[in-house]
Amino acid sequence: MEEVMMSQKKKHSFRFSSAQFITGSFLLIILIGACLLSLPIASVNGPTNFLDALFVATSATCVTGLTTVNTAAHWTLFGRTVIMILIEIGGMSFLLISLMILFTSKKKASFSTRMLIKDYMNLGEFSGVFKIAKYTMKISLSIQLLGTFLLSFYFVPKHGFLNGLGHSIFHAVSAFCNAGFDLFGDSLESATKEPFLLVVISLLILAGGLGFVVWKELLEFGKRKKLSMHSSLTLRASMIILGLSFLLFFIFEKGFSIHDHTLSFTEKISNILFLTVTPRTAGFNNVSYTNVSTASLLLTTFLMFIGGNSGSTAGGLKVSTFSVLFLNIKNILLGKEHTSYRERTIKKNTILSSYALFFLALTLISVSAIILSVTETIPQNFGVEYIIFEVFSAFGTVGVTMGLTPNLTVVGKVVIMLLMFIGRIGIYTFIFSLIRKRQSTHDHFKYPEGFLMVG
């Protein structure tokens, strides 16, 4: 009897938490991807250095887009296919792809599987987890198929049917998953006079960064005639951020005329739209960030930090987190005790978690920037923005750079890989994965309040 109890305890002691399972899944996919990318068949010029292969695998799985080698010139068809699969797995998550296999095989998902999906998708409630996950798969595949169809009108005439179709699939997956990998060689800098391409890529980026819970509610809006507080807040905040950013970029870049004054009005608008959308953790760029104005550089950094919506393919702090902080600070200044939105009070724990996430993110970014300022060389005519821009881009899983990525030292590559990884799985998930067992505790007593001067 005692032996049975001991064996049960041992089995229970080796059970992984949701955070550990999510973190471990991503690490496993990255390592498999790195091994495949380091094979001679994956690159044009023989085996790729394992650290570079690991860097690209991390960037692809964490849907970032930063790369130490040129994607178009370095990788073979096999290597590009591996990168695309890693992007798909990273964007839709290893969990949801496993769920798709489970769903198509007509098997019922276990309670633990549903809990994992709930934790990964950052859902507030347990009910409806399986339904939302199925919606996620259907929406993701449908949008990527539509994107492939639209992009084929651009790529097929240029590259032929098979090659053009391959380009269409690759860029549709990369754009929707907010990865930013491209087969142009210079991202989309050579496509400034292709408004159709820029608009389609922009729409795919927005679709991927909107959030699957929001997509589900929008598609069901005809039946329900209402949106949840989360969807309403994130949609409103996203539209405000995009609208203001578009206006500011238009002013800062003089309607894109400072880059190419020969562009038509439609071409200028599509380029400004692309500048506005891509910092939502997309990674594509239609202009070198070494040539944009200082104001645009600062605005891009700010947008990279905010990122996209929760439960999406995007990274960053998240629009909902930023919105909660904004509403709470506004109410503090107005002298209000509670923070509310649309006649609903935001939970205190949500507000505290938002502040903790904001502080942890800034701390991680600051420490990383300090390390890189020691290990990396800043070229002439550049300042500390050369490093800070890279750090924000990696943490936000954006993927744009001012040129530092190909020249990173070994330490620099490790730091950026860690930033991309934490930025994708989430700071809380990363921290909780390091803790063997996390329990919520309640204080049995409260100390007398003391006074501290702040500000």
Coordinates of N, CA and C in Angstrom, one line a residue, residues 14-144:
F14 N 6.1 14.9 -10.9 CA 6.7 15.1 -12.2 C 5.7 15.7 -13.3
R15 N 4.6 16.1 -12.8 CA 3.6 16.7 -13.7 C 3.9 18.2 -14.0
F16 N 4.0 18.5 -15.3 CA 4.3 19.9 -15.7 C 3.1 20.8 -15.5
S17 N 3.4 22.1 -15.2 CA 2.4 23.1 -15.2 C 2.1 23.6 -16.6
S18 N 1.1 24.3 -16.8 CA 0.7 24.8 -18.1 C 1.9 25.7 -18.7
A19 N 2.4 26.6 -17.8 CA 3.5 27.5 -18.2 C 4.7 26.7 -18.6
Q20 N 5.1 25.6 -17.9 CA 6.2 24.8 -18.2 C 6.0 24.0 -19.5
F21 N 4.8 23.5 -19.8 CA 4.4 22.8 -21.0 C 4.5 23.7 -22.2
I22 N 4.0 25.0 -22.1 CA 4.1 25.9 -23.2 C 5.5 26.3 -23.5
T23 N 6.3 26.6 -22.5 CA 7.7 27.0 -22.6 C 8.5 25.8 -23.2
G24 N 8.3 24.6 -22.7 CA 9.0 23.5 -23.2 C 8.6 23.1 -24.7
S25 N 7.4 23.3 -25.0 CA 6.9 23.1 -26.4 C 7.6 24.0 -27.4
F26 N 7.7 25.3 -27.0 CA 8.4 26.2 -27.9 C 9.9 25.9 -28.0
L27 N 10.5 25.6 -26.9 CA 11.9 25.2 -26.9 C 12.2 24.0 -27.8
L28 N 11.3 23.0 -27.7 CA 11.5 21.8 -28.5 C 11.4 22.1 -30.0
I29 N 10.4 22.9 -30.4 CA 10.2 23.3 -31.8 C 11.4 24.1 -32.3
I30 N 11.9 25.0 -31.5 CA 13.0 25.8 -31.9 C 14.3 24.9 -32.1
L31 N 14.5 24.0 -31.2 CA 15.7 23.1 -31.3 C 15.6 22.2 -32.5
I32 N 14.4 21.7 -32.8 CA 14.2 20.8 -34.0 C 14.4 21.7 -35.3
G33 N 13.9 22.9 -35.2 CA 14.0 23.8 -36.4 C 15.5 24.2 -36.6
A34 N 16.2 24.4 -35.5 CA 17.7 24.8 -35.6 C 18.5 23.6 -36.2
C35 N 18.2 22.4 -35.8 CA 18.9 21.2 -36.3 C 18.6 21.1 -37.8
L36 N 17.3 21.3 -38.3 CA 17.0 21.2 -39.7 C 17.6 22.3 -40.5
L37 N 17.7 23.5 -40.0 CA 18.3 24.6 -40.7 C 19.8 24.5 -40.8
S38 N 20.4 23.8 -39.9 CA 21.9 23.6 -39.9 C 22.3 22.5 -40.9
L39 N 21.4 21.8 -41.5 CA 21.7 20.8 -42.4 C 22.2 21.4 -43.7
P40 N 23.1 20.7 -44.4 CA 23.6 21.2 -45.7 C 22.5 21.5 -46.8
I41 N 21.5 20.7 -46.7 CA 20.4 20.8 -47.7 C 19.5 22.0 -47.5
A42 N 19.7 22.7 -46.3 CA 18.8 23.8 -46.0 C 19.4 25.1 -46.5
S43 N 20.7 25.2 -46.8 CA 21.3 26.5 -47.3 C 22.0 26.3 -48.6
V44 N 22.2 27.4 -49.3 CA 22.8 27.4 -50.6 C 24.3 27.0 -50.5
N45 N 25.0 27.6 -49.5 CA 26.4 27.4 -49.4 C 26.9 26.4 -48.3
G46 N 26.2 25.3 -48.2 CA 26.6 24.3 -47.3 C 26.0 24.5 -45.9
P47 N 26.5 23.8 -44.9 CA 25.9 23.9 -43.5 C 26.0 25.3 -42.9
T48 N 24.9 25.7 -42.3 CA 24.9 27.0 -41.6 C 25.4 26.8 -40.2
N49 N 26.1 27.8 -39.7 CA 26.6 27.8 -38.3 C 25.4 27.6 -37.4
F50 N 25.6 26.7 -36.4 CA 24.4 26.3 -35.6 C 23.8 27.5 -34.8
L51 N 24.7 28.4 -34.4 CA 24.2 29.5 -33.6 C 23.3 30.4 -34.5
D52 N 23.7 30.6 -35.8 CA 22.8 31.3 -36.7 C 21.5 30.6 -37.0
A53 N 21.7 29.2 -37.2 CA 20.5 28.4 -37.4 C 19.5 28.5 -36.2
L54 N 20.1 28.5 -35.0 CA 19.3 28.6 -33.8 C 18.6 30.0 -33.7
F55 N 19.4 31.0 -34.1 CA 18.8 32.4 -34.1 C 17.6 32.5 -35.0
V56 N 17.8 32.0 -36.3 CA 16.7 32.1 -37.3 C 15.5 31.2 -36.8
A57 N 15.8 30.0 -36.3 CA 14.7 29.2 -35.8 C 13.9 29.8 -34.7
T58 N 14.7 30.5 -33.8 CA 14.0 31.2 -32.7 C 13.2 32.4 -33.2
S59 N 13.7 33.1 -34.1 CA 13.0 34.2 -34.7 C 11.8 33.8 -35.5
A60 N 11.9 32.7 -36.2 CA 10.7 32.2 -36.9 C 9.6 31.6 -36.0
T61 N 10.0 30.8 -35.0 CA 9.0 30.2 -34.1 C 8.4 31.3 -33.2
C62 N 9.2 32.3 -32.9 CA 8.7 33.4 -32.1 C 8.1 34.6 -33.0
V63 N 7.9 34.2 -34.2 CA 7.3 35.1 -35.2 C 7.8 36.5 -35.1
T64 N 9.1 36.7 -35.2 CA 9.8 38.0 -35.1 C 10.2 38.5 -36.4
G65 N 11.2 37.9 -37.1 CA 11.6 38.3 -38.4 C 13.1 38.8 -38.4
L66 N 13.7 39.0 -37.2 CA 15.1 39.3 -37.2 C 15.9 38.1 -37.6
T67 N 16.9 38.4 -38.5 CA 17.7 37.3 -39.0 C 19.1 37.7 -39.2
T68 N 20.1 36.8 -39.0 CA 21.5 37.1 -39.1 C 21.9 36.8 -40.6
V69 N 21.1 36.2 -41.4 CA 21.4 35.9 -42.8 C 20.3 36.3 -43.6
N70 N 20.6 36.6 -44.9 CA 19.5 37.0 -45.9 C 18.6 35.8 -46.2
T71 N 17.4 35.9 -45.9 CA 16.4 34.8 -46.1 C 16.3 34.4 -47.6
A72 N 16.3 35.4 -48.5 CA 16.1 35.1 -49.9 C 17.4 34.5 -50.5
A73 N 18.5 34.9 -50.1 CA 19.8 34.5 -50.7 C 20.4 33.3 -50.1
H74 N 20.2 33.1 -48.8 CA 20.9 32.1 -48.0 C 20.2 30.7 -48.0
W75 N 18.9 30.7 -48.0 CA 18.2 29.4 -47.8 C 17.7 28.8 -49.1
T76 N 17.8 27.5 -49.1 CA 17.2 26.7 -50.2 C 15.7 26.6 -50.1
L77 N 15.1 25.9 -51.0 CA 13.6 25.6 -50.9 C 13.3 24.9 -49.6
F78 N 14.2 23.9 -49.3 CA 14.0 23.1 -48.0 C 14.1 24.1 -46.8
G79 N 15.1 24.9 -46.8 CA 15.3 25.8 -45.7 C 14.1 26.8 -45.5
R80 N 13.6 27.3 -46.6 CA 12.5 28.3 -46.6 C 11.2 27.6 -46.1
T81 N 11.1 26.3 -46.5 CA 9.9 25.5 -46.1 C 9.9 25.3 -44.6
V82 N 11.1 25.0 -44.1 CA 11.3 24.8 -42.6 C 10.9 26.1 -41.9
I83 N 11.4 27.2 -42.4 CA 11.1 28.5 -41.8 C 9.6 28.8 -41.8
M84 N 9.0 28.5 -42.9 CA 7.5 28.8 -43.0 C 6.7 27.9 -42.0
I85 N 7.1 26.7 -41.9 CA 6.5 25.8 -41.0 C 6.7 26.3 -39.5
L86 N 7.9 26.7 -39.2 CA 8.2 27.2 -37.9 C 7.3 28.5 -37.6
I87 N 7.2 29.3 -38.6 CA 6.3 30.5 -38.5 C 4.9 30.1 -38.2
E88 N 4.4 29.2 -38.9 CA 3.0 28.7 -38.8 C 2.8 28.1 -37.4
I89 N 3.7 27.3 -36.9 CA 3.6 26.7 -35.6 C 3.7 27.8 -34.5
G90 N 4.6 28.7 -34.7 CA 4.8 29.8 -33.7 C 3.6 30.7 -33.7
G91 N 3.0 31.0 -34.9 CA 1.9 32.0 -34.9 C 0.6 31.4 -34.4
M92 N 0.3 30.1 -34.8 CA -0.9 29.5 -34.4 C -0.7 28.7 -33.1
S93 N 0.5 28.5 -32.7 CA 1.0 27.8 -31.5 C 0.9 26.3 -31.7
F94 N 1.9 25.7 -31.1 CA 2.1 24.3 -31.1 C 0.8 23.6 -30.5
L95 N 0.2 24.2 -29.5 CA -1.0 23.7 -28.9 C -2.2 23.6 -29.8
L96 N -2.4 24.7 -30.5 CA -3.6 24.7 -31.4 C -3.4 23.8 -32.6
I97 N -2.2 23.6 -33.1 CA -2.0 22.7 -34.2 C -2.2 21.3 -33.7
S98 N -1.8 21.0 -32.5 CA -2.0 19.7 -31.9 C -3.6 19.5 -31.8
L99 N -4.3 20.6 -31.4 CA -5.7 20.5 -31.2 C -6.4 20.2 -32.6
M100 N -5.8 20.8 -33.7 CA -6.4 20.6 -35.0 C -6.3 19.1 -35.4
I101 N -5.1 18.5 -35.1 CA -4.9 17.1 -35.4 C -5.9 16.2 -34.5
L102 N -6.1 16.7 -33.3 CA -7.0 16.0 -32.4 C -8.4 16.1 -32.9
F103 N -8.8 17.3 -33.4 CA -10.2 17.5 -33.8 C -10.5 16.7 -35.1
T104 N -9.5 16.7 -36.0 CA -9.7 16.0 -37.3 C -9.8 14.5 -37.1
S105 N -9.2 14.0 -36.0 CA -9.2 12.6 -35.7 C -10.4 12.2 -34.9
K106 N -11.3 13.2 -34.6 CA -12.6 12.9 -33.9 C -12.4 12.5 -32.5
K107 N -11.3 12.8 -31.9 CA -11.1 12.4 -30.5 C -11.4 13.6 -29.6
K108 N -11.8 13.4 -28.4 CA -12.2 14.4 -27.4 C -11.0 14.9 -26.7
A109 N -10.9 16.3 -26.6 CA -9.8 16.9 -25.9 C -10.0 16.6 -24.4
S110 N -8.9 16.3 -23.7 CA -8.9 16.1 -22.3 C -9.0 17.4 -21.5
F111 N -9.3 17.3 -20.2 CA -9.4 18.5 -19.4 C -8.1 19.2 -19.3
S112 N -7.0 18.5 -19.2 CA -5.7 19.1 -19.1 C -5.3 19.9 -20.4
T113 N -5.8 19.3 -21.6 CA -5.5 20.0 -22.9 C -6.3 21.3 -22.9
R114 N -7.6 21.3 -22.4 CA -8.4 22.5 -22.4 C -7.7 23.5 -21.5
M115 N -7.2 23.1 -20.4 CA -6.5 24.0 -19.5 C -5.3 24.7 -20.1
L116 N -4.5 23.9 -20.9 CA -3.4 24.4 -21.6 C -3.7 25.4 -22.6
I117 N -4.8 25.2 -23.4 CA -5.3 26.1 -24.4 C -5.7 27.4 -23.7
K118 N -6.5 27.3 -22.6 CA -6.9 28.5 -21.9 C -5.8 29.3 -21.4
D119 N -4.7 28.7 -20.9 CA -3.6 29.5 -20.4 C -2.8 30.1 -21.5
Y120 N -2.6 29.3 -22.6 CA -1.8 29.8 -23.8 C -2.5 31.0 -24.4
M121 N -3.8 30.9 -24.6 CA -4.6 32.0 -25.3 C -5.0 33.1 -24.4
N122 N -4.6 33.0 -23.1 CA -4.8 34.0 -22.1 C -6.3 34.3 -22.0
L123 N -7.1 33.3 -21.9 CA -8.5 33.4 -21.7 C -8.9 33.6 -20.3
G124 N -9.8 34.5 -20.0 CA -10.2 34.8 -18.6 C -11.1 33.7 -18.0
E125 N -11.8 33.0 -18.9 CA -12.7 32.0 -18.4 C -12.4 30.6 -19.0
F126 N -12.8 29.5 -18.3 CA -12.6 28.2 -18.8 C -13.6 27.7 -19.8
S127 N -14.9 28.2 -19.6 CA -16.0 27.8 -20.5 C -15.7 28.3 -21.9
G128 N -16.0 27.4 -22.9 CA -15.9 27.8 -24.3 C -14.5 27.7 -24.9
V129 N -13.6 27.2 -24.1 CA -12.2 27.1 -24.6 C -12.0 26.3 -25.9
F130 N -12.6 25.2 -25.9 CA -12.5 24.3 -27.1 C -13.2 25.0 -28.3
K131 N -14.3 25.6 -28.1 CA -15.0 26.3 -29.2 C -14.1 27.4 -29.7
I132 N -13.5 28.2 -28.9 CA -12.7 29.3 -29.3 C -11.5 28.8 -30.0
A133 N -10.9 27.7 -29.5 CA -9.7 27.1 -30.2 C -10.1 26.7 -31.6
K134 N -11.2 26.1 -31.8 CA -11.7 25.6 -33.1 C -11.9 26.8 -34.0
Y135 N -12.5 27.9 -33.5 CA -12.7 29.1 -34.2 C -11.3 29.6 -34.7
T136 N -10.3 29.6 -33.8 CA -9.0 30.1 -34.1 C -8.4 29.4 -35.3
M137 N -8.5 28.1 -35.3 CA -8.0 27.3 -36.4 C -8.7 27.7 -37.7
K138 N -10.0 27.7 -37.7 CA -10.8 28.0 -38.9 C -10.5 29.4 -39.5
I139 N -10.5 30.4 -38.5 CA -10.2 31.8 -38.9 C -8.8 31.9 -39.5
S140 N -7.8 31.3 -38.8 CA -6.4 31.4 -39.3 C -6.2 30.9 -40.6
L141 N -6.7 29.7 -40.9 CA -6.5 29.0 -42.2 C -7.3 29.7 -43.3
S142 N -8.5 30.2 -43.0 CA -9.3 30.9 -43.9 C -8.6 32.2 -44.4
I143 N -8.1 33.0 -43.4 CA -7.5 34.3 -43.8 C -6.2 34.0 -44.5
Q144 N -5.4 33.0 -44.2 CA -4.2 32.8 -44.9 C -4.4 32.3 -46.3

